[in-house]
Amino acid sequence: MSVTLTINGKPTEVDADPQTPLLWVLRDHLGMTGTKFGCGIAQCGACTVHLDGEATRSCQVPLEVAVGSEITTIEGLSPDSSHPLQKAWIEMNVPQCGYCQAGMLMAASSLLAAIPEPTDEDIDQYVSNICRCGTYPRVRAAIHKAAAEMKA
Amino acid sequence: MNKSFNLNRRKFLISSFAAGGAMVIGTHAMAATIEGLPAGVPTPAGATEFTPWLTIGADDIVTVRATAVDIGNGTLTQIASYIMEELNPAWDNIKVEYANTNRDYKEGNVYSTPGGALGYFSGRSTGPARMDTYLQVAASARARLIGAAAEAWGVPAAEIAIKDGVLSHASGKSAKFSEMVEAASKVSFAEEPKPKDRSEWTWLQKKAPAKIQIPHIVNGSAIYGVDVKVPDMVYAAMMQSPVMGGKLKSYDAEKVKDMPGVLAVVTVEPGENVPTDLKPPFPFGVNPAQHAVAVIAEHYWQARMALDALPIEWDDGPGAQWKSTQQMVDAALAAVEKPGEKVEVSNGDVEAVFKDAGKIVEANYHTPYCDQTPIEPLNGTALVTPDRVDFWHPSQHSQEAFYVAAHETGVAPENVYFHQTFVGGGFGRRVFSDDARMVVAVAKKYPGKPVHLIWSREEMTRQGRYRPMMAAKLKAALGDDGLPTALLGRMSGGPGFFAVGMPETALTAVTPNAQIESQTVPFHILTGPYRGPGYNSNAFFVETFVDELAEAAGEDPLDYRLRLYGKFADKGWVKVLEEVKAKSGWGEALPKGQGRGVAVANWGMDGKTPSGTTVATVAKVDIAQDGTLKVLQLDVAFDTGRILNEDAVRVELEGGTIFGLNMSMMEGLNVEDGRIVEGNFDEYPMLRMEDMPKINIHFGGLSDDNRYFEIGEPPAGVVGPAVGNAIYAAIGKRVRSTPFRLHDLTWS
């Protein structure tokens, strides 16, 4: 089935089975590999994208459901890595292996859009992604730092 | 004799066609290591190679080659730092790329020692041989650039300075590296110049750059193994025998051949490899293929759907005799009741002391199978043709993966090209290259097309090379001063379990009579390295037991350790304990249901003192009356000898501590009829942001001994016993097995 998705502001044509998870449409059919496969059951959050601004685990979104939504992926978070979260991530040496970090950034950016000055509890609730390297303390600190920069 | 690998003078001779760039491999940053597919990285013109390790380009880019794969531990940044220290190019002009295993083979092991540990295309970058290598190649390049400038300008070499990639002289003359590089390639020395003394360092130990690959990570452009795209690529999904060692009985490809996108159904059997003279890198050996069936399709999701629909029958084999986890735990515990088949340590006469002892402390412990669980699922892409193999893979050991690709296909090693990608977590899972083996074994059944095989999370979790299940008995006699006079330690585990962490510990060393034994139990579950192999279980056994000794001696557990380990030759043990005692609030009163616990252990002890890395951790926990356990705070002090990049060390201590916390609180795989039960994160849960304690890393334990030992694995062993001992302090319940989440911690 050929459909048109809106990804990072651009209409994008894709031909795939309507039940194919958005994750695999992005990665495999469209070659947008910034969005990662981790578990396939919406547990780990590595595949997090924004659907109409809301952090969503793309492994559980069939292609047909994504049609008509504004989809934002890590490739579209900012044109030049200038999102305050991306800057804080680099400055604070947040990622280790880095594999889960696109999902972390998408969860965190959705949080900051909803709650510009999140508390630790807000972060706990919004950013439930799994990181095996143990970057959690730095992810938290970098979200606070980005929030401060966005306020300034 | 230079102990650095292959750093004899011959290696510093500049290739005669160097100025033409014919021998240079690439000058791109990390993300580009897999550019130029599938033939490898393109060769830029006009660059000069000083050794296989270092190239300076006409664009002033200094390219350095890394053998140690960066799995998030910062090896690439550390290697760039060595170059910065000795050569001082502009930091942004340093590019790190992976050393080419094909070249290593063809050019006589220019990056390694065949079959030897120095050929380790894995591990950390701060090992003494590696550190010496990089400092030397940079120092040699520096001296040649200066030599060339001295001749061109007619001034003494000693008067020429290098800063930020510019050579300069007080007369006002200056030149970029690129202007001198061709002349520099003709400079020769009777003896290679010595790198700087540590006292002259301006970068190492002074600066703490963030990992150089992070810009590629935060915008999604970093290419991990799972992200590889090659023209004409097809995808594969695979299932291996659910009982390890079992065989494929039957499958019905007809049922799926007409499903969308399906191209083929192929099988893998052990022993379909081709004999080769190529030796596997020490000490990883040959990891055979497992019986498996795979569906190959145009798209990955199609392959997954078809595999789910494929009727498959398995012959489980002897592993099915293990009906339950409990049966295996019982077998491991029974094994430590008998004298071990292998005596690891035997000092004095333990039994004689036990006979006359006033006070005996004895306890049994056990730890379960745990999976390394990197978040990037196992995967790889291989293009196998009769006379060439190209293989893209997130390896933790590229030389082992290179070996596997040659061994599995029978293609001559000089025609095997391994392309290292970013690695989405290692923790030991991607070292043995059993995953690499399966990728190549599937791909060779569909030759001529690049086959991209991706494990499902469930398949990966159930087909691990796990941290072994282990059990231990520890028994000690206490003297009048409360310290042990005799120690018996017995370990058991499945084939291949690691004894590391009990025989060579400080406890064994300071106890006058010590007997340490081990015994193998015939489990079929396959095991492998997992952050701090052996040590991650043994540190839990030993340091929980030491807490029990302190209890029996009626002494504060931290003060008891100061006395006990104060007898040990490596004074770093006392130093890290004193650091956490001072910084953690140790001894301050806590409300009911809260407690502090301490543990100290060393990873990497090699029989000499001082050696390895010692870590002490104090845990503060809160336990609700309903048994809910919350770790509130962890204070960590360490002694690696010295450090080179403070933040890199801090980040590894954070990560290693959280990894060990997860291991001890959460992880444990179950076995049912020989199969691993848990498949995904709903069944094998992980700590998340909300579970994080406050983690304080303290630097006051450093001894300044002349070593830069590793830091990723050491913290993983101590956090578990520290939390377990804190549970005891809080509610008086001794936990002698992990994961803690399975224990009933209710109190009233």
PDB file of C-alpha atoms in Angstrom, chain B residues 107-340:
ATOM      1  CA  GLU B 107      50.971  -6.818   6.353  1.00  0.00           C
ATOM      2  CA  GLY B 108      52.213  -9.254   8.943  1.00  0.00           C
ATOM      3  CA  ASN B 109      50.264  -8.226  12.012  1.00  0.00           C
ATOM      4  CA  VAL B 110      51.135  -4.545  11.939  1.00  0.00           C
ATOM      5  CA  TYR B 111      48.558  -3.949  14.649  1.00  0.00           C
ATOM      6  CA  SER B 112      48.818  -7.132  16.629  1.00  0.00           C
ATOM      7  CA  THR B 113      50.693 -10.190  17.672  1.00  0.00           C
ATOM      8  CA  PRO B 114      49.259 -13.327  16.112  1.00  0.00           C
ATOM      9  CA  GLY B 115      47.490 -15.435  18.697  1.00  0.00           C
ATOM     10  CA  GLY B 116      48.790 -13.304  21.535  1.00  0.00           C
ATOM     11  CA  ALA B 117      47.068 -11.047  24.031  1.00  0.00           C
ATOM     12  CA  LEU B 118      48.825  -8.012  22.576  1.00  0.00           C
ATOM     13  CA  GLY B 119      46.815  -8.587  19.436  1.00  0.00           C
ATOM     14  CA  TYR B 120      43.725  -7.743  21.389  1.00  0.00           C
ATOM     15  CA  PHE B 121      41.480  -5.752  19.062  1.00  0.00           C
ATOM     16  CA  SER B 122      39.239  -5.047  22.007  1.00  0.00           C
ATOM     17  CA  GLY B 123      39.311  -3.758  25.545  1.00  0.00           C
ATOM     18  CA  ARG B 124      40.489  -0.426  26.829  1.00  0.00           C
ATOM     19  CA  SER B 125      42.973   2.058  25.443  1.00  0.00           C
ATOM     20  CA  THR B 126      44.843   2.757  28.662  1.00  0.00           C
ATOM     21  CA  GLY B 127      46.665  -0.580  28.747  1.00  0.00           C
ATOM     22  CA  PRO B 128      50.407   0.027  29.086  1.00  0.00           C
ATOM     23  CA  ALA B 129      51.340  -1.450  25.701  1.00  0.00           C
ATOM     24  CA  ARG B 130      48.659   0.490  23.855  1.00  0.00           C
ATOM     25  CA  MET B 131      49.430   3.735  25.649  1.00  0.00           C
ATOM     26  CA  ASP B 132      53.143   3.389  24.861  1.00  0.00           C
ATOM     27  CA  THR B 133      52.331   2.637  21.232  1.00  0.00           C
ATOM     28  CA  TYR B 134      50.264   5.740  20.637  1.00  0.00           C
ATOM     29  CA  LEU B 135      52.571   8.063  22.543  1.00  0.00           C
ATOM     30  CA  GLN B 136      55.506   6.677  20.587  1.00  0.00           C
ATOM     31  CA  VAL B 137      53.974   6.981  17.122  1.00  0.00           C
ATOM     32  CA  ALA B 138      52.948  10.553  17.868  1.00  0.00           C
ATOM     33  CA  ALA B 139      56.374  11.427  19.301  1.00  0.00           C
ATOM     34  CA  SER B 140      58.042   9.952  16.234  1.00  0.00           C
ATOM     35  CA  ALA B 141      55.848  11.927  13.865  1.00  0.00           C
ATOM     36  CA  ARG B 142      56.466  15.084  15.865  1.00  0.00           C
ATOM     37  CA  ALA B 143      60.232  14.693  15.718  1.00  0.00           C
ATOM     38  CA  ARG B 144      60.097  14.155  11.954  1.00  0.00           C
ATOM     39  CA  LEU B 145      58.006  17.258  11.371  1.00  0.00           C
ATOM     40  CA  ILE B 146      60.390  19.278  13.507  1.00  0.00           C
ATOM     41  CA  GLY B 147      63.380  17.737  11.732  1.00  0.00           C
ATOM     42  CA  ALA B 148      61.967  18.739   8.363  1.00  0.00           C
ATOM     43  CA  ALA B 149      61.272  22.297   9.536  1.00  0.00           C
ATOM     44  CA  ALA B 150      64.735  22.613  11.059  1.00  0.00           C
ATOM     45  CA  GLU B 151      66.323  21.723   7.757  1.00  0.00           C
ATOM     46  CA  ALA B 152      64.043  23.971   5.716  1.00  0.00           C
ATOM     47  CA  TRP B 153      64.584  26.950   7.984  1.00  0.00           C
ATOM     48  CA  GLY B 154      68.254  26.305   8.823  1.00  0.00           C
ATOM     49  CA  VAL B 155      67.629  26.464  12.567  1.00  0.00           C
ATOM     50  CA  PRO B 156      68.284  23.971  15.374  1.00  0.00           C
ATOM     51  CA  ALA B 157      65.471  21.477  15.895  1.00  0.00           C
ATOM     52  CA  ALA B 158      65.436  22.276  19.617  1.00  0.00           C
ATOM     53  CA  GLU B 159      64.257  25.819  18.847  1.00  0.00           C
ATOM     54  CA  ILE B 160      61.132  24.711  16.988  1.00  0.00           C
ATOM     55  CA  ALA B 161      57.804  24.542  18.785  1.00  0.00           C
ATOM     56  CA  ILE B 162      54.547  22.813  17.833  1.00  0.00           C
ATOM     57  CA  LYS B 163      51.182  24.129  18.891  1.00  0.00           C
ATOM     58  CA  ASP B 164      47.704  23.491  17.487  1.00  0.00           C
ATOM     59  CA  GLY B 165      49.082  21.975  14.320  1.00  0.00           C
ATOM     60  CA  VAL B 166      51.566  24.768  13.601  1.00  0.00           C
ATOM     61  CA  LEU B 167      55.365  24.524  13.654  1.00  0.00           C
ATOM     62  CA  SER B 168      57.038  27.792  14.603  1.00  0.00           C
ATOM     63  CA  HIS B 169      60.384  29.406  15.318  1.00  0.00           C
ATOM     64  CA  ALA B 170      61.294  32.610  17.173  1.00  0.00           C
ATOM     65  CA  SER B 171      62.508  34.101  13.881  1.00  0.00           C
ATOM     66  CA  GLY B 172      58.873  34.327  12.826  1.00  0.00           C
ATOM     67  CA  LYS B 173      58.920  31.319  10.546  1.00  0.00           C
ATOM     68  CA  SER B 174      55.926  29.041  10.792  1.00  0.00           C
ATOM     69  CA  ALA B 175      54.357  26.187   8.853  1.00  0.00           C
ATOM     70  CA  LYS B 176      51.375  23.918   9.017  1.00  0.00           C
ATOM     71  CA  PHE B 177      51.942  20.165   9.276  1.00  0.00           C
ATOM     72  CA  SER B 178      50.840  19.772   5.683  1.00  0.00           C
ATOM     73  CA  GLU B 179      53.664  22.009   4.447  1.00  0.00           C
ATOM     74  CA  MET B 180      56.331  19.862   6.112  1.00  0.00           C
ATOM     75  CA  VAL B 181      54.807  16.453   5.887  1.00  0.00           C
ATOM     76  CA  GLU B 182      56.449  15.295   2.667  1.00  0.00           C
ATOM     77  CA  ALA B 183      59.924  16.330   3.833  1.00  0.00           C
ATOM     78  CA  ALA B 184      59.174  14.829   7.231  1.00  0.00           C
ATOM     79  CA  SER B 185      58.513  11.487   5.615  1.00  0.00           C
ATOM     80  CA  LYS B 186      62.177  11.423   4.526  1.00  0.00           C
ATOM     81  CA  VAL B 187      63.615  12.136   7.983  1.00  0.00           C
ATOM     82  CA  SER B 188      65.176   9.141   9.652  1.00  0.00           C
ATOM     83  CA  PHE B 189      66.591   8.582  13.120  1.00  0.00           C
ATOM     84  CA  ALA B 190      69.057   6.021  14.378  1.00  0.00           C
ATOM     85  CA  GLU B 191      66.840   5.724  17.425  1.00  0.00           C
ATOM     86  CA  GLU B 192      63.232   6.803  17.829  1.00  0.00           C
ATOM     87  CA  PRO B 193      62.723   9.885  20.041  1.00  0.00           C
ATOM     88  CA  LYS B 194      61.347   9.267  23.517  1.00  0.00           C
ATOM     89  CA  PRO B 195      57.860  10.490  24.409  1.00  0.00           C
ATOM     90  CA  LYS B 196      57.607  13.180  27.097  1.00  0.00           C
ATOM     91  CA  ASP B 197      57.910  12.464  30.775  1.00  0.00           C
ATOM     92  CA  ARG B 198      54.597  12.508  32.624  1.00  0.00           C
ATOM     93  CA  SER B 199      55.651  15.684  34.448  1.00  0.00           C
ATOM     94  CA  GLU B 200      55.626  17.545  31.099  1.00  0.00           C
ATOM     95  CA  TRP B 201      52.133  16.498  30.081  1.00  0.00           C
ATOM     96  CA  THR B 202      49.801  19.332  29.193  1.00  0.00           C
ATOM     97  CA  TRP B 203      46.767  17.343  27.938  1.00  0.00           C
ATOM     98  CA  LEU B 204      46.673  13.931  29.608  1.00  0.00           C
ATOM     99  CA  GLN B 205      45.476  14.240  33.211  1.00  0.00           C
ATOM    100  CA  LYS B 206      44.836  17.949  32.590  1.00  0.00           C
ATOM    101  CA  LYS B 207      41.915  17.917  30.125  1.00  0.00           C
ATOM    102  CA  ALA B 208      38.766  15.831  30.119  1.00  0.00           C
ATOM    103  CA  PRO B 209      37.305  16.008  26.620  1.00  0.00           C
ATOM    104  CA  ALA B 210      33.856  14.521  26.051  1.00  0.00           C
ATOM    105  CA  LYS B 211      33.661  11.523  23.739  1.00  0.00           C
ATOM    106  CA  ILE B 212      34.464  12.585  20.196  1.00  0.00           C
ATOM    107  CA  GLN B 213      31.632  10.572  18.647  1.00  0.00           C
ATOM    108  CA  ILE B 214      28.807  12.258  20.582  1.00  0.00           C
ATOM    109  CA  PRO B 215      27.951  14.770  17.805  1.00  0.00           C
ATOM    110  CA  HIS B 216      27.152  11.776  15.574  1.00  0.00           C
ATOM    111  CA  ILE B 217      25.005  10.221  18.298  1.00  0.00           C
ATOM    112  CA  VAL B 218      22.779  13.187  19.128  1.00  0.00           C
ATOM    113  CA  ASN B 219      21.582  13.733  15.558  1.00  0.00           C
ATOM    114  CA  GLY B 220      21.049  10.097  14.673  1.00  0.00           C
ATOM    115  CA  SER B 221      23.841   9.905  12.106  1.00  0.00           C
ATOM    116  CA  ALA B 222      26.029   7.397  13.934  1.00  0.00           C
ATOM    117  CA  ILE B 223      25.907   4.095  12.059  1.00  0.00           C
ATOM    118  CA  TYR B 224      25.566   1.095  14.349  1.00  0.00           C
ATOM    119  CA  GLY B 225      25.608  -2.439  13.021  1.00  0.00           C
ATOM    120  CA  VAL B 226      21.846  -2.502  12.827  1.00  0.00           C
ATOM    121  CA  ASP B 227      21.871   0.676  10.691  1.00  0.00           C
ATOM    122  CA  VAL B 228      24.095  -0.670   7.916  1.00  0.00           C
ATOM    123  CA  LYS B 229      22.676  -0.236   4.408  1.00  0.00           C
ATOM    124  CA  VAL B 230      24.366  -1.862   1.443  1.00  0.00           C
ATOM    125  CA  PRO B 231      23.061  -1.892  -2.129  1.00  0.00           C
ATOM    126  CA  ASP B 232      20.880  -4.950  -2.867  1.00  0.00           C
ATOM    127  CA  MET B 233      20.728  -5.836   0.817  1.00  0.00           C
ATOM    128  CA  VAL B 234      18.171  -8.360   2.044  1.00  0.00           C
ATOM    129  CA  TYR B 235      17.103  -9.055   5.626  1.00  0.00           C
ATOM    130  CA  ALA B 236      17.038 -12.147   7.786  1.00  0.00           C
ATOM    131  CA  ALA B 237      15.296 -13.222  10.976  1.00  0.00           C
ATOM    132  CA  MET B 238      16.542 -16.316  12.776  1.00  0.00           C
ATOM    133  CA  MET B 239      15.581 -18.841  15.414  1.00  0.00           C
ATOM    134  CA  GLN B 240      18.138 -21.103  17.069  1.00  0.00           C
ATOM    135  CA  SER B 241      17.417 -24.290  18.980  1.00  0.00           C
ATOM    136  CA  PRO B 242      15.505 -23.118  22.071  1.00  0.00           C
ATOM    137  CA  VAL B 243      17.394 -25.653  24.165  1.00  0.00           C
ATOM    138  CA  MET B 244      21.072 -24.921  23.691  1.00  0.00           C
ATOM    139  CA  GLY B 245      22.794 -27.828  21.997  1.00  0.00           C
ATOM    140  CA  GLY B 246      19.514 -29.071  20.474  1.00  0.00           C
ATOM    141  CA  LYS B 247      19.005 -29.803  16.792  1.00  0.00           C
ATOM    142  CA  LEU B 248      16.610 -28.777  14.062  1.00  0.00           C
ATOM    143  CA  LYS B 249      14.252 -31.703  13.476  1.00  0.00           C
ATOM    144  CA  SER B 250      12.038 -30.289  10.732  1.00  0.00           C
ATOM    145  CA  TYR B 251      10.571 -27.143   9.248  1.00  0.00           C
ATOM    146  CA  ASP B 252       8.075 -26.450   6.485  1.00  0.00           C
ATOM    147  CA  ALA B 253       9.291 -23.705   4.186  1.00  0.00           C
ATOM    148  CA  GLU B 254       6.316 -24.284   1.878  1.00  0.00           C
ATOM    149  CA  LYS B 255       4.051 -22.676   4.472  1.00  0.00           C
ATOM    150  CA  VAL B 256       5.822 -19.313   4.218  1.00  0.00           C
ATOM    151  CA  LYS B 257       7.342 -19.169   0.747  1.00  0.00           C
ATOM    152  CA  ASP B 258       4.441 -17.177  -0.660  1.00  0.00           C
ATOM    153  CA  MET B 259       4.313 -14.665   2.166  1.00  0.00           C
ATOM    154  CA  PRO B 260       5.124 -11.062   1.153  1.00  0.00           C
ATOM    155  CA  GLY B 261       8.783 -10.459   0.453  1.00  0.00           C
ATOM    156  CA  VAL B 262      10.010 -13.930   1.396  1.00  0.00           C
ATOM    157  CA  LEU B 263      13.068 -14.934  -0.611  1.00  0.00           C
ATOM    158  CA  ALA B 264      14.382 -18.063   1.074  1.00  0.00           C
ATOM    159  CA  VAL B 265      14.457 -20.217   4.168  1.00  0.00           C
ATOM    160  CA  VAL B 266      17.935 -21.408   5.130  1.00  0.00           C
ATOM    161  CA  THR B 267      19.430 -23.487   7.926  1.00  0.00           C
ATOM    162  CA  VAL B 268      22.617 -23.377   9.950  1.00  0.00           C
ATOM    163  CA  GLU B 269      24.364 -26.387  11.424  1.00  0.00           C
ATOM    164  CA  PRO B 270      27.500 -26.490  13.544  1.00  0.00           C
ATOM    165  CA  GLY B 271      30.590 -27.665  11.714  1.00  0.00           C
ATOM    166  CA  GLU B 272      29.763 -26.217   8.306  1.00  0.00           C
ATOM    167  CA  ASN B 273      32.866 -24.089   8.557  1.00  0.00           C
ATOM    168  CA  VAL B 274      35.972 -24.638   6.461  1.00  0.00           C
ATOM    169  CA  PRO B 275      39.337 -25.416   8.053  1.00  0.00           C
ATOM    170  CA  THR B 276      41.745 -22.484   7.983  1.00  0.00           C
ATOM    171  CA  ASP B 277      45.293 -21.889   9.127  1.00  0.00           C
ATOM    172  CA  LEU B 278      44.221 -18.581  10.595  1.00  0.00           C
ATOM    173  CA  LYS B 279      44.393 -18.688  14.385  1.00  0.00           C
ATOM    174  CA  PRO B 280      41.676 -17.121  16.547  1.00  0.00           C
ATOM    175  CA  PRO B 281      42.896 -14.283  18.742  1.00  0.00           C
ATOM    176  CA  PHE B 282      43.866 -15.403  22.217  1.00  0.00           C
ATOM    177  CA  PRO B 283      42.006 -16.312  24.429  1.00  0.00           C
ATOM    178  CA  PHE B 284      38.640 -16.479  22.724  1.00  0.00           C
ATOM    179  CA  GLY B 285      38.998 -19.649  20.703  1.00  0.00           C
ATOM    180  CA  VAL B 286      36.420 -21.091  18.375  1.00  0.00           C
ATOM    181  CA  ASN B 287      32.750 -20.562  19.099  1.00  0.00           C
ATOM    182  CA  PRO B 288      30.762 -23.037  17.027  1.00  0.00           C
ATOM    183  CA  ALA B 289      27.539 -22.223  15.226  1.00  0.00           C
ATOM    184  CA  GLN B 290      24.232 -23.383  16.743  1.00  0.00           C
ATOM    185  CA  HIS B 291      21.472 -25.223  14.915  1.00  0.00           C
ATOM    186  CA  ALA B 292      19.201 -22.575  13.455  1.00  0.00           C
ATOM    187  CA  VAL B 293      16.686 -21.727  10.788  1.00  0.00           C
ATOM    188  CA  ALA B 294      16.421 -18.296   9.168  1.00  0.00           C
ATOM    189  CA  VAL B 295      13.990 -16.594   6.829  1.00  0.00           C
ATOM    190  CA  ILE B 296      15.416 -14.193   4.270  1.00  0.00           C
ATOM    191  CA  ALA B 297      13.127 -11.477   2.920  1.00  0.00           C
ATOM    192  CA  GLU B 298      13.142  -8.152   1.138  1.00  0.00           C
ATOM    193  CA  HIS B 299      12.357  -6.281   4.358  1.00  0.00           C
ATOM    194  CA  TYR B 300      13.057  -7.115   7.969  1.00  0.00           C
ATOM    195  CA  TRP B 301       9.470  -7.028   9.140  1.00  0.00           C
ATOM    196  CA  GLN B 302       8.531  -9.479   6.396  1.00  0.00           C
ATOM    197  CA  ALA B 303      11.273 -11.838   7.564  1.00  0.00           C
ATOM    198  CA  ARG B 304      10.014 -11.601  11.143  1.00  0.00           C
ATOM    199  CA  MET B 305       6.419 -12.287  10.172  1.00  0.00           C
ATOM    200  CA  ALA B 306       7.402 -15.273   8.068  1.00  0.00           C
ATOM    201  CA  LEU B 307       9.635 -16.722  10.779  1.00  0.00           C
ATOM    202  CA  ASP B 308       6.744 -16.455  13.250  1.00  0.00           C
ATOM    203  CA  ALA B 309       4.564 -18.354  10.782  1.00  0.00           C
ATOM    204  CA  LEU B 310       7.166 -20.998   9.966  1.00  0.00           C
ATOM    205  CA  PRO B 311       6.393 -24.427  11.458  1.00  0.00           C
ATOM    206  CA  ILE B 312       9.591 -25.627  13.178  1.00  0.00           C
ATOM    207  CA  GLU B 313      10.256 -28.722  15.282  1.00  0.00           C
ATOM    208  CA  TRP B 314      13.316 -29.132  17.455  1.00  0.00           C
ATOM    209  CA  ASP B 315      15.099 -32.079  18.982  1.00  0.00           C
ATOM    210  CA  ASP B 316      15.956 -30.635  22.391  1.00  0.00           C
ATOM    211  CA  GLY B 317      18.868 -32.924  23.213  1.00  0.00           C
ATOM    212  CA  PRO B 318      20.370 -33.551  26.662  1.00  0.00           C
ATOM    213  CA  GLY B 319      19.907 -29.972  27.905  1.00  0.00           C
ATOM    214  CA  ALA B 320      16.200 -30.709  28.442  1.00  0.00           C
ATOM    215  CA  GLN B 321      17.158 -32.743  31.532  1.00  0.00           C
ATOM    216  CA  TRP B 322      17.337 -29.449  33.458  1.00  0.00           C
ATOM    217  CA  LYS B 323      13.648 -29.068  34.262  1.00  0.00           C
ATOM    218  CA  SER B 324      13.802 -25.999  36.454  1.00  0.00           C
ATOM    219  CA  THR B 325      16.019 -23.241  37.758  1.00  0.00           C
ATOM    220  CA  GLN B 326      15.732 -24.677  41.264  1.00  0.00           C
ATOM    221  CA  GLN B 327      17.071 -28.034  40.089  1.00  0.00           C
ATOM    222  CA  MET B 328      20.154 -26.259  38.743  1.00  0.00           C
ATOM    223  CA  VAL B 329      20.639 -24.101  41.848  1.00  0.00           C
ATOM    224  CA  ASP B 330      20.387 -27.255  43.968  1.00  0.00           C
ATOM    225  CA  ALA B 331      23.005 -28.958  41.801  1.00  0.00           C
ATOM    226  CA  ALA B 332      25.362 -25.992  42.094  1.00  0.00           C
ATOM    227  CA  LEU B 333      24.866 -25.809  45.870  1.00  0.00           C
ATOM    228  CA  ALA B 334      25.357 -29.574  46.237  1.00  0.00           C
ATOM    229  CA  ALA B 335      28.664 -29.248  44.371  1.00  0.00           C
ATOM    230  CA  VAL B 336      30.140 -26.923  46.989  1.00  0.00           C
ATOM    231  CA  GLU B 337      29.446 -29.425  49.750  1.00  0.00           C
ATOM    232  CA  LYS B 338      32.124 -31.687  48.265  1.00  0.00           C
ATOM    233  CA  PRO B 339      35.840 -30.976  47.914  1.00  0.00           C
ATOM    234  CA  GLY B 340      36.431 -29.134  44.633  1.00  0.00           C
TER     235      GLY B 340
END
